[in-house]
C-alpha atoms as an extended CHARMM CRD file, in Angstrom:
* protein
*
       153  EXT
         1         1  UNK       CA             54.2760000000       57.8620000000      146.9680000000  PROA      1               0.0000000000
         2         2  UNK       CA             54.6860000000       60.6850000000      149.2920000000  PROA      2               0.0000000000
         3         3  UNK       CA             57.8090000000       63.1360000000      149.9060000000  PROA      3               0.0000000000
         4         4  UNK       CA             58.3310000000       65.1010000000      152.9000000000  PROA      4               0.0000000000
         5         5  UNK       CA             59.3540000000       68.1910000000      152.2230000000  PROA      5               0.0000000000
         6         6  UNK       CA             61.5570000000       69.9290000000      155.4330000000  PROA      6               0.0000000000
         7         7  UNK       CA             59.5460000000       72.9900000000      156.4410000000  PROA      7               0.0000000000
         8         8  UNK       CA             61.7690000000       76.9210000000      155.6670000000  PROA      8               0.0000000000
         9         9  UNK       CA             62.9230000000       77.4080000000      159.7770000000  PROA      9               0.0000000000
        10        10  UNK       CA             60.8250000000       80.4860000000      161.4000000000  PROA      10              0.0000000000
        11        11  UNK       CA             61.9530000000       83.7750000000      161.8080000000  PROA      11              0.0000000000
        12        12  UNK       CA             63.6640000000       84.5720000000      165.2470000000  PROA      12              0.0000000000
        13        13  UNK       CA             64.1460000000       81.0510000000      166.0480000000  PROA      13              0.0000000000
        14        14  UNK       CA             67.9520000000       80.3740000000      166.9150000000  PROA      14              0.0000000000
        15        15  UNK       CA             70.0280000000       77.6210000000      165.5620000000  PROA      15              0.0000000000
        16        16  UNK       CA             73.7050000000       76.6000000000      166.1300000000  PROA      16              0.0000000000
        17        17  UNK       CA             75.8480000000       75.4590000000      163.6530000000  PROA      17              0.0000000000
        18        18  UNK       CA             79.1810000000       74.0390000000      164.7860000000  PROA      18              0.0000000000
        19        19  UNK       CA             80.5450000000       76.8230000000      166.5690000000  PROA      19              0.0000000000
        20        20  UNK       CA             78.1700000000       79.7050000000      165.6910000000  PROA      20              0.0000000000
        21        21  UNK       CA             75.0760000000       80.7240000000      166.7620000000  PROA      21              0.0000000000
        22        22  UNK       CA             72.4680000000       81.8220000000      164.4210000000  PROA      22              0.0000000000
        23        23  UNK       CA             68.9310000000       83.8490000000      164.3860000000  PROA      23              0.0000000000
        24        24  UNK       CA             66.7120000000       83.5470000000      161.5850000000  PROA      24              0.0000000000
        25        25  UNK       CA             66.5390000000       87.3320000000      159.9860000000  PROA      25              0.0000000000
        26        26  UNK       CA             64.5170000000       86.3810000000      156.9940000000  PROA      26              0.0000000000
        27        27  UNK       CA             62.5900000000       83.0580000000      156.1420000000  PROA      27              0.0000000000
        28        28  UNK       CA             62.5000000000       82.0770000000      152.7110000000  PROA      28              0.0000000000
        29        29  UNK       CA             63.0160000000       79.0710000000      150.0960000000  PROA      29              0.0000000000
        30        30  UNK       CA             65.3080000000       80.9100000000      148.5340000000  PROA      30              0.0000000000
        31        31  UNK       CA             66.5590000000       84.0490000000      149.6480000000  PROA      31              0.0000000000
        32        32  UNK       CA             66.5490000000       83.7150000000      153.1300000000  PROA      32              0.0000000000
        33        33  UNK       CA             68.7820000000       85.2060000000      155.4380000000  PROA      33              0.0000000000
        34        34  UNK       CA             70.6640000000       85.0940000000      159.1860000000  PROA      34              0.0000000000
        35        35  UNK       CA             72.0920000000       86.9290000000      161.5040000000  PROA      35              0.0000000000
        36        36  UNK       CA             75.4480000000       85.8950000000      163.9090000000  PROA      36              0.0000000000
        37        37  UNK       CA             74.2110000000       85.6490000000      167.5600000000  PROA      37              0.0000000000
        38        38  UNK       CA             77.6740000000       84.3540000000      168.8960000000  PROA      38              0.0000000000
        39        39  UNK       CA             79.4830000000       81.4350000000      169.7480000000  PROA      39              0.0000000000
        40        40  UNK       CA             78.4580000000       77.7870000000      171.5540000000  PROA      40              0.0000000000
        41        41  UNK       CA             82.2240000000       77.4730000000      172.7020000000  PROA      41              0.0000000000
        42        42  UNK       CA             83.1630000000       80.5350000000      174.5610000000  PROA      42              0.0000000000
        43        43  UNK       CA             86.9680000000       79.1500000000      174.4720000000  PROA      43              0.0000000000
        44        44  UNK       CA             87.2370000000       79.8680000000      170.1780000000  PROA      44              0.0000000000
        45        45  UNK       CA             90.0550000000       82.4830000000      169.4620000000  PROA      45              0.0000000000
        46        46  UNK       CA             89.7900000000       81.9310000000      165.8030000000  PROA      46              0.0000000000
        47        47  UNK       CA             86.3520000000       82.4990000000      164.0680000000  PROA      47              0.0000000000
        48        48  UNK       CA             86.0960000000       82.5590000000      160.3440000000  PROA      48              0.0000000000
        49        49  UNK       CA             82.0880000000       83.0110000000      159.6360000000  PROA      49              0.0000000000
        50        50  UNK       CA             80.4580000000       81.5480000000      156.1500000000  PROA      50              0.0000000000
        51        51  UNK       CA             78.9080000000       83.5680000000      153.6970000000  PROA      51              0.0000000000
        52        52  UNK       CA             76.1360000000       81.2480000000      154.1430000000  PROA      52              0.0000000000
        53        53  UNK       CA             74.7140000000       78.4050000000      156.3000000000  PROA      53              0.0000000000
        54        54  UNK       CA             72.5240000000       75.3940000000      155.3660000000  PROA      54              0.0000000000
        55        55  UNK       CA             69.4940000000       75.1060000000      158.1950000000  PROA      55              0.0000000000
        56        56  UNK       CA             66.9070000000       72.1730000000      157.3180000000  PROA      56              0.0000000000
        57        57  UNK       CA             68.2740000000       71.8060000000      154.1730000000  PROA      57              0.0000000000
        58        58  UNK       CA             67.7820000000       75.3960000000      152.8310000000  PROA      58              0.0000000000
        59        59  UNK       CA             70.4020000000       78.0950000000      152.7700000000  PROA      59              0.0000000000
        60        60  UNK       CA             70.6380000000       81.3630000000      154.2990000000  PROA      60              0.0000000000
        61        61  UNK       CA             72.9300000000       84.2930000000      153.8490000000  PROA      61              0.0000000000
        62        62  UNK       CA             74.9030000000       85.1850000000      156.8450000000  PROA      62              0.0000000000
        63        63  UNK       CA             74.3430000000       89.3580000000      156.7040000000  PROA      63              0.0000000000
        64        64  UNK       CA             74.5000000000       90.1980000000      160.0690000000  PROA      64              0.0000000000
        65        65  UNK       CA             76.0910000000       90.6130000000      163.1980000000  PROA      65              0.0000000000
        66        66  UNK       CA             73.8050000000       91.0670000000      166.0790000000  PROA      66              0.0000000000
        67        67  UNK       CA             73.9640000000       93.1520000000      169.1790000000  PROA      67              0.0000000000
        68        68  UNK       CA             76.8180000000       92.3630000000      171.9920000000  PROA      68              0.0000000000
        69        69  UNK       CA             77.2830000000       89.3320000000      169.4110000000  PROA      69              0.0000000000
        70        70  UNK       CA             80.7350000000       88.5950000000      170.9840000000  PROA      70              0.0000000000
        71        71  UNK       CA             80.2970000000       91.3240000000      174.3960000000  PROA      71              0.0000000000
        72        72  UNK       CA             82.9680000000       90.8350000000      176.1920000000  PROA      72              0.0000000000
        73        73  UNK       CA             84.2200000000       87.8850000000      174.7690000000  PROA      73              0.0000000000
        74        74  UNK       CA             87.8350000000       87.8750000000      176.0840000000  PROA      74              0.0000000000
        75        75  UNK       CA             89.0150000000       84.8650000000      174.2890000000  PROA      75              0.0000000000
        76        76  UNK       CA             88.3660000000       85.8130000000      170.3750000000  PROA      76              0.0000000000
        77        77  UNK       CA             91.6300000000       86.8350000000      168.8580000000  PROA      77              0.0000000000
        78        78  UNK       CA             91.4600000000       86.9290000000      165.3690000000  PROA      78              0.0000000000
        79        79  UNK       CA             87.7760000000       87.1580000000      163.3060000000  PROA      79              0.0000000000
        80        80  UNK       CA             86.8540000000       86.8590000000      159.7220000000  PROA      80              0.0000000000
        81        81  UNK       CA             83.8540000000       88.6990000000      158.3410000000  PROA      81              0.0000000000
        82        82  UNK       CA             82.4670000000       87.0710000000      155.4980000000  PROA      82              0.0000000000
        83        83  UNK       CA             81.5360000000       89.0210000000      152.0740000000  PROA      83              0.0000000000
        84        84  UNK       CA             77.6490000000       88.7900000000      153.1130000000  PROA      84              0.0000000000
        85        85  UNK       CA             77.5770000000       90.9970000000      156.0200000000  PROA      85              0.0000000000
        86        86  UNK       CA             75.7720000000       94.3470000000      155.7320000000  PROA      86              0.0000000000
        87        87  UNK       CA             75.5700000000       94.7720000000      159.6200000000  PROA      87              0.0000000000
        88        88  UNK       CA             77.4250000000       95.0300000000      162.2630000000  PROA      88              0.0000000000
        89        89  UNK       CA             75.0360000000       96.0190000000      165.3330000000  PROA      89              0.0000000000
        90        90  UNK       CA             75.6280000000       98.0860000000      168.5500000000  PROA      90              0.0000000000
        91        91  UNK       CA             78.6060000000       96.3180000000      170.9220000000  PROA      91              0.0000000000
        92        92  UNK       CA             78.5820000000       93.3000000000      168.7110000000  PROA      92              0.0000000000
        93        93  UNK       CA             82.6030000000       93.3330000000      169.9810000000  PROA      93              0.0000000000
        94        94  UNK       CA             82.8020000000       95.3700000000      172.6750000000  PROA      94              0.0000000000
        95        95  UNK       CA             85.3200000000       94.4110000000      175.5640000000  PROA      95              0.0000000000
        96        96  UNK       CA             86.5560000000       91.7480000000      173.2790000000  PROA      96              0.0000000000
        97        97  UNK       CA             90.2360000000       93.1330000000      175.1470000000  PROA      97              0.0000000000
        98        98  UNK       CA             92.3880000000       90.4950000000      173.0810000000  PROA      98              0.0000000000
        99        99  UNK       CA             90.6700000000       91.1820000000      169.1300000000  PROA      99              0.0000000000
       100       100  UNK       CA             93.7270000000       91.3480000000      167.4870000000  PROA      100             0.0000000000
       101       101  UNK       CA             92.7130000000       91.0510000000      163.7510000000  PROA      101             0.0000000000
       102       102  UNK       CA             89.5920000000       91.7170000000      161.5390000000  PROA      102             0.0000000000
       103       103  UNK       CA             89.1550000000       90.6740000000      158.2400000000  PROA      103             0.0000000000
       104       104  UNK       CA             86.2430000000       92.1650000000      157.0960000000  PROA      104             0.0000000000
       105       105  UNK       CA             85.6700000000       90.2100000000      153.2710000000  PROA      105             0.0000000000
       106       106  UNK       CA             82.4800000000       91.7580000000      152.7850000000  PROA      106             0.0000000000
       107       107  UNK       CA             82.1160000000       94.9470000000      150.1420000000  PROA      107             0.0000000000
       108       108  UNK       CA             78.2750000000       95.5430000000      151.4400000000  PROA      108             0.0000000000
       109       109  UNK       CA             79.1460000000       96.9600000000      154.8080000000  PROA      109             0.0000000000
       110       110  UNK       CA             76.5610000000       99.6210000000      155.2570000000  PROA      110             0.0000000000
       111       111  UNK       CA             76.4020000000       99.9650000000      159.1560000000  PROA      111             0.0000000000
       112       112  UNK       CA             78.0790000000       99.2230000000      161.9280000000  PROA      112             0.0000000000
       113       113  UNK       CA             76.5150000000      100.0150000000      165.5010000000  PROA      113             0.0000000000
       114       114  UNK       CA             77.6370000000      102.2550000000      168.8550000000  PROA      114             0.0000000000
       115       115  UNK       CA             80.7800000000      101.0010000000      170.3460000000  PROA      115             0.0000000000
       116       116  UNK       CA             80.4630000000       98.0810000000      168.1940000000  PROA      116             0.0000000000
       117       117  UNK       CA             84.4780000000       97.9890000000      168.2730000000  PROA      117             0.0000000000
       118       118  UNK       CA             84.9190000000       99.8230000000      171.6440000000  PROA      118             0.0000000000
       119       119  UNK       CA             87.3920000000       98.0920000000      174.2550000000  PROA      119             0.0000000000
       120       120  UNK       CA             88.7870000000       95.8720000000      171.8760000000  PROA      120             0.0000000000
       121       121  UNK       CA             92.8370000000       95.3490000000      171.6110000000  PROA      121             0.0000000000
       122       122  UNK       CA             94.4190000000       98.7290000000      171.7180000000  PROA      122             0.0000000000
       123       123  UNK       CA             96.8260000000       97.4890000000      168.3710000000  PROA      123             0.0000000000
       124       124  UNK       CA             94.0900000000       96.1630000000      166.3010000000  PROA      124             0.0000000000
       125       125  UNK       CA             94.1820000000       95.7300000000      162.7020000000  PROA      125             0.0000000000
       126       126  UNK       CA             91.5120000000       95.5770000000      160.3850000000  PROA      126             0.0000000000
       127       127  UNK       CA             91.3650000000       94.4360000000      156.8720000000  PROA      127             0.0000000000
       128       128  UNK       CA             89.2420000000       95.9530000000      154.7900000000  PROA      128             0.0000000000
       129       129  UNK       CA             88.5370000000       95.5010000000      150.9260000000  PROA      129             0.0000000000
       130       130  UNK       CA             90.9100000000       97.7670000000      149.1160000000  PROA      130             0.0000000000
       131       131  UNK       CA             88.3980000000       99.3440000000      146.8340000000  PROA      131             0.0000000000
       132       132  UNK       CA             86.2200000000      100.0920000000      150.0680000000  PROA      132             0.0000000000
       133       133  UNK       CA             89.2310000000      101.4120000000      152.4820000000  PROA      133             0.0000000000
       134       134  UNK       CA             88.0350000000      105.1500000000      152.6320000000  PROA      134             0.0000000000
       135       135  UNK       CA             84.3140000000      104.2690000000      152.8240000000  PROA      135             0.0000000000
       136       136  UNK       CA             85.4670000000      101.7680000000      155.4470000000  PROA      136             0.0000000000
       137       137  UNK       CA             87.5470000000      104.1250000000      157.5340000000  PROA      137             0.0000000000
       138       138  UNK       CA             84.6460000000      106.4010000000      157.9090000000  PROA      138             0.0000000000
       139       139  UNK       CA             82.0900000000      103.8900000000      158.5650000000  PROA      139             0.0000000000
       140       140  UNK       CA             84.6200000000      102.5820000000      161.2030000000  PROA      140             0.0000000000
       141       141  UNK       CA             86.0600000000      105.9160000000      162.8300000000  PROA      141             0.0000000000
       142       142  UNK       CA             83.7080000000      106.4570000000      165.5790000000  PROA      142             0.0000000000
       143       143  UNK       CA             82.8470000000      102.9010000000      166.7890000000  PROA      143             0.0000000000
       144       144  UNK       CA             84.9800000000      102.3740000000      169.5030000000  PROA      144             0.0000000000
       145       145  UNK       CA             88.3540000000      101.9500000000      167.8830000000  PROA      145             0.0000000000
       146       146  UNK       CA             91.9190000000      102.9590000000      169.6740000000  PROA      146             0.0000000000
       147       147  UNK       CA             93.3140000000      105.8110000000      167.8530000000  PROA      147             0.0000000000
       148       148  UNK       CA             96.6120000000      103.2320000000      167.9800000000  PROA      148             0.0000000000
       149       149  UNK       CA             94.0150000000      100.8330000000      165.7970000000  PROA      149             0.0000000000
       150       150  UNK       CA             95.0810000000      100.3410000000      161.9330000000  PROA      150             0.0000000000
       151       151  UNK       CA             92.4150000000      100.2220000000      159.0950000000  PROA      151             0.0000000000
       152       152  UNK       CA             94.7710000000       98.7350000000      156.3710000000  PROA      152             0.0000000000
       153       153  UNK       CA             94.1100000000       97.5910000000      153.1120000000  PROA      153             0.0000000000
């Protein structure tokens, strides 16, 4: 009797997972973790991302958000950061002109990249934990956000 066991996916290689596209950060068995390259259908407005995505039958955290992620994606509206993310990289939503709403779930936030919010709608609002709003505000201030922006609670 012999199983076949499905092999832990490679770091750096890509995969796509109904809408989302996803990069291998860290390969593991158990611990292993992903990062948010973008989406397959360019026409999504709505995007609510998983904590955590199943790839060959193991499951990764989604922490990340990568570089020009959603650049110029003209289409998103609304976006919901799940409570795994600890990065958002450089321009991961910059010129994203009709971003009306963020929810950002996550209480690990640590950094968010240049102008990763630059160009996005003027109005915005973003959710933020409440426990995390002043940490969040700072964090937030100087990425690209209209002064007419919210931050709200």
């Amino acid at each position: 009797c012999r199983i076949s066991v499905a092999k832990v996916p490679k770091k750096e290689r890509s995969y796509t997972i109904g809408n989302v596209k996803y990069q291998i950060l860290k390969s593991s068995a158990t611990n292993g973790t992903v990062s948010v390259r973008g989406v397959k259908n360019k026409k999504t407005t709505n995007l609510k991302l998983p904590a955590a995505v199943t790839i060959s039958s193991y499951k990764f955290k989604v922490t990340e958000i990568k570089k020009k992620a959603f650049y110029k994606n003209t289409r998103l509206k609304s976006i919901t950061i799940s409570k795994n993310i600890v990065k958002i990289q450089d321009a991961a939503f910059y010129g994203a002109k009709n971003l009306k709403s963020i929810k950002i779930q996550s209480s690990k936030l640590k950094t968010v990249g240049k102008n990763a919010l630059k160009k996005i709608y003027t109005k915005a609002v973003i959710q933020v934990p409440s426990k995390k709003w002043s940490s969040y505000k700072k964090l937030l201030k100087n990425k690209g956000l209209s002064s007419k922006a919210q931050i709200k609670k």
